[in-house]
Short mmCIF file of C-alpha atoms in Angstrom, two decimals:
data_model
loop_
_atom_site.label_atom_id
_atom_site.label_comp_id
_atom_site.label_asym_id
_atom_site.label_seq_id
_atom_site.Cartn_x
_atom_site.Cartn_y
_atom_site.Cartn_z
CA MET T 1342 0.00 0.00 0.00
CA LEU T 1343 1.19 3.49 -0.76
CA HIS T 1344 2.16 4.95 2.61
CA GLU T 1345 3.39 8.49 1.92
CA ILE T 1346 4.59 10.95 -0.69
CA TYR T 1347 7.12 13.63 0.19
CA CYS T 1348 8.56 16.50 -1.85
CA ASP T 1349 10.27 19.75 -0.84
CA GLN T 1350 8.47 21.51 -3.71
CA PHE T 1351 4.97 20.73 -2.40
CA HIS T 1352 3.02 23.26 -0.36
CA GLN T 1353 2.22 20.39 2.02
CA LYS T 1354 5.59 18.62 1.99
CA ARG T 1355 4.40 15.22 3.25
CA ILE T 1356 1.14 13.51 2.33
CA ALA T 1357 0.42 10.39 4.38
CA PHE T 1358 -2.09 7.71 3.42
CA ASN T 1359 -4.02 5.51 5.80
CA PRO T 1360 -5.38 2.03 5.11
CA GLY T 1361 -8.67 2.10 3.23
CA LEU T 1362 -10.04 4.63 0.80
CA SER T 1363 -8.14 7.88 0.26
CA VAL T 1364 -9.96 10.86 -1.24
CA VAL T 1365 -8.61 13.97 -2.95
CA LEU T 1366 -11.00 16.69 -1.87
CA GLY T 1367 -11.20 20.35 -2.81
CA THR T 1368 -12.15 23.22 -0.54
CA ASN T 1369 -15.58 23.71 1.03
CA THR T 1370 -16.15 26.70 -1.25
CA GLY T 1371 -15.45 24.71 -4.42
CA GLU T 1372 -12.37 26.63 -5.51
CA ASN T 1373 -10.49 25.35 -8.53
CA SER T 1374 -6.76 25.39 -9.29
CA ILE T 1375 -5.70 24.17 -5.86
CA GLY T 1376 -3.75 21.14 -7.12
CA LYS T 1377 -6.18 18.18 -7.09
CA SER T 1378 -5.40 17.08 -10.65
CA THR T 1379 -1.69 17.70 -10.22
CA PHE T 1380 -1.69 15.58 -7.08
CA LEU T 1381 -3.39 12.72 -8.92
CA LEU T 1382 -0.71 12.97 -11.63
CA ILE T 1383 1.91 12.72 -8.86
CA VAL T 1384 0.22 9.59 -7.49
CA ASP T 1385 0.27 8.15 -11.01
CA TYR T 1386 3.98 9.08 -11.28
CA VAL T 1387 4.66 7.20 -8.04
CA PHE T 1388 2.98 4.16 -9.61
CA GLY T 1389 5.23 4.33 -12.68
CA GLY T 1390 3.38 6.80 -14.90
CA SER T 1391 5.01 9.54 -16.93
CA THR T 1392 2.38 12.23 -17.59
CA TYR T 1393 3.39 14.35 -14.58
CA ALA T 1394 6.95 14.80 -15.88
CA ARG T 1395 5.66 15.93 -19.30
CA MET T 1396 3.49 18.74 -17.93
CA LEU T 1397 4.84 22.02 -19.35
CA ASP T 1398 3.72 24.04 -16.30
CA ILE T 1399 5.70 21.77 -14.01
CA ILE T 1400 8.79 21.76 -16.21
CA SER T 1401 8.85 25.56 -16.58
CA ASN T 1402 7.73 26.59 -13.07
CA VAL T 1403 9.20 23.92 -10.81
CA GLY T 1404 12.03 22.38 -12.82
CA SER T 1405 13.89 19.30 -11.73
CA HIS T 1406 12.79 17.94 -8.36
CA ASP T 1407 12.73 14.68 -6.44
CA ILE T 1408 9.52 13.01 -5.33
CA PHE T 1409 10.04 10.58 -2.46
CA PHE T 1410 7.50 7.92 -1.53
CA SER T 1411 7.10 4.79 0.49
CA PHE T 1412 5.02 1.64 0.42
CA VAL T 1413 4.17 -0.80 3.19
CA PHE T 1414 3.66 -4.46 2.31
CA ASP T 1415 3.23 -7.14 4.98
CA GLY T 1416 4.46 -4.76 7.66
CA GLU T 1417 7.69 -3.91 5.79
CA THR T 1418 8.36 -0.38 4.51
CA PHE T 1419 10.07 0.31 1.18
CA TRP T 1420 11.33 3.81 0.27
CA PHE T 1421 11.84 5.18 -3.24
CA CYS T 1422 12.51 8.35 -5.23
CA ARG T 1423 11.79 9.54 -8.76
CA ASN T 1424 13.11 12.74 -10.27
CA SER T 1425 10.87 14.82 -12.52
CA MET T 1426 13.51 15.01 -15.26
CA HIS T 1427 14.98 11.49 -15.10
CA THR T 1428 11.74 9.63 -15.70
CA HIS T 1429 13.12 6.18 -16.56
CA THR T 1430 14.98 5.82 -13.28
CA VAL T 1431 13.73 4.99 -9.81
CA TRP T 1432 15.93 5.10 -6.74
CA LYS T 1433 15.64 2.71 -3.83
CA CYS T 1434 16.18 4.75 -0.68
CA ASN T 1435 16.84 4.17 2.99
CA ASP T 1436 14.41 5.27 5.71
CA SER T 1437 15.84 8.82 5.55
CA TYR T 1438 15.13 8.97 1.80
CA GLU T 1439 18.81 8.87 0.94
CA LYS T 1440 19.26 7.30 -2.50
CA ILE T 1441 21.07 3.97 -2.29
CA GLU T 1442 20.39 2.04 -5.52
CA GLU T 1443 19.27 3.04 -8.99
CA ILE T 1444 16.83 0.72 -10.78
CA SER T 1445 15.02 0.98 -14.09
CA LEU T 1446 11.40 2.06 -14.25
CA GLY T 1447 10.56 -1.30 -15.82
CA ASP T 1448 12.10 -3.22 -12.93
CA TYR T 1449 10.31 -0.96 -10.46
CA CYS T 1450 6.95 -1.66 -12.14
CA LYS T 1451 7.70 -5.39 -12.05
CA TRP T 1452 8.43 -5.04 -8.32
CA LEU T 1453 5.10 -3.25 -7.80
CA ASP T 1454 3.36 -5.96 -9.82
CA SER T 1455 4.81 -8.63 -7.54
CA LYS T 1456 3.92 -6.75 -4.35
CA TYR T 1457 0.34 -6.10 -5.47
CA ALA T 1458 0.16 -9.70 -6.74
CA ILE T 1459 -1.45 -8.85 -10.06
CA THR T 1460 -1.53 -12.18 -11.86
CA LEU T 1461 -3.78 -11.50 -14.81
CA PRO T 1462 -2.29 -12.69 -18.09
CA GLU T 1463 -1.63 -10.00 -20.69
CA LEU T 1464 -2.18 -7.23 -18.10
CA SER T 1465 0.85 -5.24 -16.99
CA PHE T 1466 0.98 -3.36 -13.72
CA ARG T 1467 0.70 -0.01 -15.56
CA ASP T 1468 -2.31 -1.28 -17.55
CA ALA T 1469 -4.01 -2.28 -14.31
CA VAL T 1470 -3.47 0.97 -12.38
CA GLY T 1471 -3.44 3.45 -15.26
CA ARG T 1472 -7.14 3.00 -15.90
CA TYR T 1473 -8.07 4.00 -12.35
CA ILE T 1474 -5.69 6.82 -11.44
#
């Protein structure tokens, strides 16, 4: 399960997830342009997507930045990082989010596939999650 997302460039630096359903909710007054869609693109990026890193607003206004995130499976925590400019690389990190090992995006998605135990033939991890994020 996705446990948290952390980035120095976020207004709210750390977003923690709890077991169960997580909801991205706007303000009580219904304001737009507060980052709901961008946050969902970030969640997709954490799950191996690439749309976030191709957003022109992000490239021109934020530039290169690291997004750190962790998962918890069977009581064990795994920490990772993806950079907004180096989209085909994922870093395994320690519990302080220090980068310790570079892996390919493909290997990372295979790891996610194994942890989420998606065993449907002809369905990749990205095909399974991309339709719902």
